[in-house]
Amino acid sequence: MLGDIRCEHDAWQAMNASGRYSDATPLSAAARGAATELFLDHAWRRFLTVVDHAPALLDRCRPASSPWPDDAAALSRLADAVIDAETLVDEIVHGGFVPEQERRARAWSAIETWLTDGETFLRQARISAPHRRPALPVAAPARPFTTARPAHRGP
């Protein structure tokens, strides 16, 4: 999901920097604002998957016992961002109305943290994942299955 959000973010940033659509048509201020809102809404929907799955993975990460003990600060920022996003979801679902501008700003803060420190998370999650045992090699090739014919017994 982060990769998808990053790709959309890069496209959105390029469009804003150039002031043009991908077909080189100039962007009006209103179109730029609409594109930003659309990007933030799509990013938020995709980021909800991160919010659902990241806590369990973050709990497994042990940076102090990894080759990158300094990752602890980044993982702490990521955990805080997830907590902030969970709080926002809870407010939206149970608390009622959250103004769109506020929701987008709060969501973007969490998403931006994950875009910034997401590679650190992936590195730590990979090293902390349970390792599977390799498949055992087959010692001998399988023999074709044959059925023995019963011996013929005469009368």
PDB file of C-alpha atoms in Angstrom:
ATOM      1  CA  MET A   1       0.000   0.000   0.000  1.00  0.00           C
ATOM      2  CA  LEU A   2       2.766   2.438   0.833  1.00  0.00           C
ATOM      3  CA  GLY A   3       4.265   1.887  -2.602  1.00  0.00           C
ATOM      4  CA  ASP A   4       0.941   2.775  -4.238  1.00  0.00           C
ATOM      5  CA  ILE A   5       0.580   5.876  -2.086  1.00  0.00           C
ATOM      6  CA  ARG A   6       4.174   6.866  -2.863  1.00  0.00           C
ATOM      7  CA  CYS A   7       3.554   6.542  -6.631  1.00  0.00           C
ATOM      8  CA  GLU A   8       0.403   8.653  -6.401  1.00  0.00           C
ATOM      9  CA  HIS A   9       2.234  11.171  -4.226  1.00  0.00           C
ATOM     10  CA  ASP A  10       5.090  11.449  -6.724  1.00  0.00           C
ATOM     11  CA  ALA A  11       2.623  11.995  -9.588  1.00  0.00           C
ATOM     12  CA  TRP A  12       0.713  14.581  -7.554  1.00  0.00           C
ATOM     13  CA  GLN A  13       3.952  16.387  -6.618  1.00  0.00           C
ATOM     14  CA  ALA A  14       5.132  16.442 -10.244  1.00  0.00           C
ATOM     15  CA  MET A  15       1.799  17.846 -11.357  1.00  0.00           C
ATOM     16  CA  ASN A  16       1.909  20.559  -8.702  1.00  0.00           C
ATOM     17  CA  ALA A  17       5.525  21.435  -9.461  1.00  0.00           C
ATOM     18  CA  SER A  18       4.870  21.730 -13.178  1.00  0.00           C
ATOM     19  CA  GLY A  19       1.512  23.445 -12.815  1.00  0.00           C
ATOM     20  CA  ARG A  20       0.223  21.179 -15.596  1.00  0.00           C
ATOM     21  CA  TYR A  21      -1.747  18.024 -16.085  1.00  0.00           C
ATOM     22  CA  SER A  22       0.110  15.020 -17.493  1.00  0.00           C
ATOM     23  CA  ASP A  23      -1.032  16.051 -20.989  1.00  0.00           C
ATOM     24  CA  ALA A  24       0.650  19.484 -20.483  1.00  0.00           C
ATOM     25  CA  THR A  25      -2.659  21.342 -20.071  1.00  0.00           C
ATOM     26  CA  PRO A  26      -2.190  24.179 -17.559  1.00  0.00           C
ATOM     27  CA  LEU A  27      -3.661  23.635 -14.109  1.00  0.00           C
ATOM     28  CA  SER A  28      -5.921  26.290 -12.646  1.00  0.00           C
ATOM     29  CA  ALA A  29      -5.785  27.006  -8.921  1.00  0.00           C
ATOM     30  CA  ALA A  30      -9.185  25.337  -8.517  1.00  0.00           C
ATOM     31  CA  ALA A  31      -8.013  22.244 -10.412  1.00  0.00           C
ATOM     32  CA  ARG A  32      -4.872  22.081  -8.304  1.00  0.00           C
ATOM     33  CA  GLY A  33      -6.984  22.184  -5.135  1.00  0.00           C
ATOM     34  CA  ALA A  34      -9.346  19.516  -6.464  1.00  0.00           C
ATOM     35  CA  ALA A  35      -6.398  17.296  -7.460  1.00  0.00           C
ATOM     36  CA  THR A  36      -4.926  17.697  -3.981  1.00  0.00           C
ATOM     37  CA  GLU A  37      -8.210  16.749  -2.315  1.00  0.00           C
ATOM     38  CA  LEU A  38      -8.580  13.745  -4.620  1.00  0.00           C
ATOM     39  CA  PHE A  39      -5.025  12.611  -3.908  1.00  0.00           C
ATOM     40  CA  LEU A  40      -5.487  12.967  -0.139  1.00  0.00           C
ATOM     41  CA  ASP A  41      -8.792  11.066  -0.208  1.00  0.00           C
ATOM     42  CA  HIS A  42      -7.302   8.187  -2.230  1.00  0.00           C
ATOM     43  CA  ALA A  43      -4.196   8.103  -0.049  1.00  0.00           C
ATOM     44  CA  TRP A  44      -6.308   7.987   3.110  1.00  0.00           C
ATOM     45  CA  ARG A  45      -8.408   5.071   1.853  1.00  0.00           C
ATOM     46  CA  ARG A  46      -5.261   3.127   0.949  1.00  0.00           C
ATOM     47  CA  PHE A  47      -3.566   4.073   4.204  1.00  0.00           C
ATOM     48  CA  LEU A  48      -6.382   2.486   6.210  1.00  0.00           C
ATOM     49  CA  THR A  49      -4.869  -0.890   5.270  1.00  0.00           C
ATOM     50  CA  VAL A  50      -1.620   0.205   6.924  1.00  0.00           C
ATOM     51  CA  VAL A  51      -3.591   1.318   9.983  1.00  0.00           C
ATOM     52  CA  ASP A  52      -5.224  -2.122  10.162  1.00  0.00           C
ATOM     53  CA  HIS A  53      -2.067  -4.219   9.794  1.00  0.00           C
ATOM     54  CA  ALA A  54       0.873  -2.154  11.045  1.00  0.00           C
ATOM     55  CA  PRO A  55       0.303  -2.386  14.813  1.00  0.00           C
ATOM     56  CA  ALA A  56       0.868  -6.153  14.947  1.00  0.00           C
ATOM     57  CA  LEU A  57       3.939  -5.874  12.742  1.00  0.00           C
ATOM     58  CA  LEU A  58       5.342  -2.939  14.718  1.00  0.00           C
ATOM     59  CA  ASP A  59       4.961  -4.998  17.907  1.00  0.00           C
ATOM     60  CA  ARG A  60       7.250  -7.671  16.432  1.00  0.00           C
ATOM     61  CA  CYS A  61      10.014  -5.241  15.547  1.00  0.00           C
ATOM     62  CA  ARG A  62      12.991  -5.292  17.900  1.00  0.00           C
ATOM     63  CA  PRO A  63      15.431  -2.713  16.560  1.00  0.00           C
ATOM     64  CA  ALA A  64      17.788  -3.076  19.540  1.00  0.00           C
ATOM     65  CA  SER A  65      18.473  -6.677  18.557  1.00  0.00           C
ATOM     66  CA  SER A  66      18.772  -5.887  14.848  1.00  0.00           C
ATOM     67  CA  PRO A  67      21.717  -4.577  12.845  1.00  0.00           C
ATOM     68  CA  TRP A  68      19.952  -1.166  12.922  1.00  0.00           C
ATOM     69  CA  PRO A  69      19.296  -0.248  16.571  1.00  0.00           C
ATOM     70  CA  ASP A  70      18.934   3.427  15.630  1.00  0.00           C
ATOM     71  CA  ASP A  71      15.676   2.544  13.831  1.00  0.00           C
ATOM     72  CA  ALA A  72      13.878   2.716  17.191  1.00  0.00           C
ATOM     73  CA  ALA A  73      13.151   6.442  16.816  1.00  0.00           C
ATOM     74  CA  ALA A  74      11.611   5.987  13.361  1.00  0.00           C
ATOM     75  CA  LEU A  75       9.516   3.046  14.561  1.00  0.00           C
ATOM     76  CA  SER A  76       8.285   5.167  17.450  1.00  0.00           C
ATOM     77  CA  ARG A  77       7.223   7.917  15.013  1.00  0.00           C
ATOM     78  CA  LEU A  78       5.444   5.318  12.870  1.00  0.00           C
ATOM     79  CA  ALA A  79       3.626   3.874  15.886  1.00  0.00           C
ATOM     80  CA  ASP A  80       2.540   7.381  16.952  1.00  0.00           C
ATOM     81  CA  ALA A  81       1.276   8.069  13.419  1.00  0.00           C
ATOM     82  CA  VAL A  82      -0.789   4.866  13.492  1.00  0.00           C
ATOM     83  CA  ILE A  83      -2.241   5.834  16.872  1.00  0.00           C
ATOM     84  CA  ASP A  84      -3.143   9.267  15.495  1.00  0.00           C
ATOM     85  CA  ALA A  85      -4.804   7.664  12.448  1.00  0.00           C
ATOM     86  CA  GLU A  86      -6.687   5.180  14.655  1.00  0.00           C
ATOM     87  CA  THR A  87      -7.918   8.094  16.758  1.00  0.00           C
ATOM     88  CA  LEU A  88      -9.089   9.876  13.621  1.00  0.00           C
ATOM     89  CA  VAL A  89     -10.916   6.758  12.405  1.00  0.00           C
ATOM     90  CA  ASP A  90     -12.548   6.383  15.817  1.00  0.00           C
ATOM     91  CA  GLU A  91     -13.678  10.019  15.757  1.00  0.00           C
ATOM     92  CA  ILE A  92     -15.091   9.623  12.257  1.00  0.00           C
ATOM     93  CA  VAL A  93     -16.898   6.367  13.050  1.00  0.00           C
ATOM     94  CA  HIS A  94     -18.060   7.029  16.607  1.00  0.00           C
ATOM     95  CA  GLY A  95     -17.742  10.728  17.197  1.00  0.00           C
ATOM     96  CA  GLY A  96     -19.641  12.047  14.257  1.00  0.00           C
ATOM     97  CA  PHE A  97     -18.588  14.718  11.835  1.00  0.00           C
ATOM     98  CA  VAL A  98     -14.936  15.641  11.300  1.00  0.00           C
ATOM     99  CA  PRO A  99     -14.592  18.541   8.846  1.00  0.00           C
ATOM    100  CA  GLU A 100     -12.979  17.416   5.569  1.00  0.00           C
ATOM    101  CA  GLN A 101     -10.124  19.911   5.810  1.00  0.00           C
ATOM    102  CA  GLU A 102      -9.274  18.754   9.335  1.00  0.00           C
ATOM    103  CA  ARG A 103      -9.568  15.068   8.354  1.00  0.00           C
ATOM    104  CA  ARG A 104      -7.279  15.558   5.370  1.00  0.00           C
ATOM    105  CA  ALA A 105      -4.691  17.478   7.396  1.00  0.00           C
ATOM    106  CA  ARG A 106      -4.616  14.882  10.175  1.00  0.00           C
ATOM    107  CA  ALA A 107      -4.599  11.988   7.740  1.00  0.00           C
ATOM    108  CA  TRP A 108      -1.806  13.561   5.706  1.00  0.00           C
ATOM    109  CA  SER A 109       0.345  13.986   8.791  1.00  0.00           C
ATOM    110  CA  ALA A 110       0.165  10.234   9.490  1.00  0.00           C
ATOM    111  CA  ILE A 111       0.632   9.279   5.830  1.00  0.00           C
ATOM    112  CA  GLU A 112       3.603  11.598   5.431  1.00  0.00           C
ATOM    113  CA  THR A 113       5.302  10.015   8.442  1.00  0.00           C
ATOM    114  CA  TRP A 114       4.871   6.587   6.864  1.00  0.00           C
ATOM    115  CA  LEU A 115       6.150   7.782   3.506  1.00  0.00           C
ATOM    116  CA  THR A 116       9.209   9.233   5.243  1.00  0.00           C
ATOM    117  CA  ASP A 117      10.022   6.287   7.536  1.00  0.00           C
ATOM    118  CA  GLY A 118       8.300   3.425   5.727  1.00  0.00           C
ATOM    119  CA  GLU A 119      11.533   1.877   4.433  1.00  0.00           C
ATOM    120  CA  THR A 120      12.813   1.642   7.995  1.00  0.00           C
ATOM    121  CA  PHE A 121       9.641  -0.176   8.975  1.00  0.00           C
ATOM    122  CA  LEU A 122       9.960  -2.610   6.062  1.00  0.00           C
ATOM    123  CA  ARG A 123      13.572  -3.353   6.953  1.00  0.00           C
ATOM    124  CA  GLN A 124      12.693  -4.047  10.587  1.00  0.00           C
ATOM    125  CA  ALA A 125       9.550  -6.026   9.729  1.00  0.00           C
ATOM    126  CA  ARG A 126      11.492  -8.258   7.351  1.00  0.00           C
ATOM    127  CA  ILE A 127      14.218  -9.013   9.869  1.00  0.00           C
ATOM    128  CA  SER A 128      11.703  -9.678  12.650  1.00  0.00           C
ATOM    129  CA  ALA A 129       9.405 -11.926  10.608  1.00  0.00           C
ATOM    130  CA  PRO A 130       9.340 -15.573  11.601  1.00  0.00           C
ATOM    131  CA  HIS A 131      11.656 -17.449   9.292  1.00  0.00           C
ATOM    132  CA  ARG A 132      10.289 -20.403   7.423  1.00  0.00           C
ATOM    133  CA  ARG A 133      12.264 -23.562   7.238  1.00  0.00           C
ATOM    134  CA  PRO A 134      13.427 -24.356   3.755  1.00  0.00           C
ATOM    135  CA  ALA A 135      11.642 -27.189   2.012  1.00  0.00           C
ATOM    136  CA  LEU A 136      13.348 -30.507   2.465  1.00  0.00           C
ATOM    137  CA  PRO A 137      14.853 -31.897  -0.717  1.00  0.00           C
ATOM    138  CA  VAL A 138      13.377 -35.061  -2.103  1.00  0.00           C
ATOM    139  CA  ALA A 139      15.899 -37.864  -1.540  1.00  0.00           C
ATOM    140  CA  ALA A 140      14.957 -40.026  -4.499  1.00  0.00           C
ATOM    141  CA  PRO A 141      12.844 -39.475  -7.561  1.00  0.00           C
ATOM    142  CA  ALA A 142       9.280 -40.647  -7.232  1.00  0.00           C
ATOM    143  CA  ARG A 143       8.612 -44.052  -8.719  1.00  0.00           C
ATOM    144  CA  PRO A 144       5.744 -44.506 -11.080  1.00  0.00           C
ATOM    145  CA  PHE A 145       2.741 -46.061  -9.440  1.00  0.00           C
ATOM    146  CA  THR A 146       1.938 -49.540 -10.683  1.00  0.00           C
ATOM    147  CA  THR A 147      -0.768 -51.824  -9.554  1.00  0.00           C
ATOM    148  CA  ALA A 148       0.009 -55.436  -9.058  1.00  0.00           C
ATOM    149  CA  ARG A 149      -2.292 -57.795 -10.886  1.00  0.00           C
ATOM    150  CA  PRO A 150      -3.770 -60.511  -8.809  1.00  0.00           C
ATOM    151  CA  ALA A 151      -2.507 -63.943  -9.648  1.00  0.00           C
ATOM    152  CA  HIS A 152      -4.911 -65.877 -11.834  1.00  0.00           C
ATOM    153  CA  ARG A 153      -6.403 -68.834 -10.086  1.00  0.00           C
ATOM    154  CA  GLY A 154      -7.919 -71.430 -12.176  1.00  0.00           C
ATOM    155  CA  PRO A 155     -10.852 -73.750 -11.453  1.00  0.00           C
TER     156      PRO A 155
END
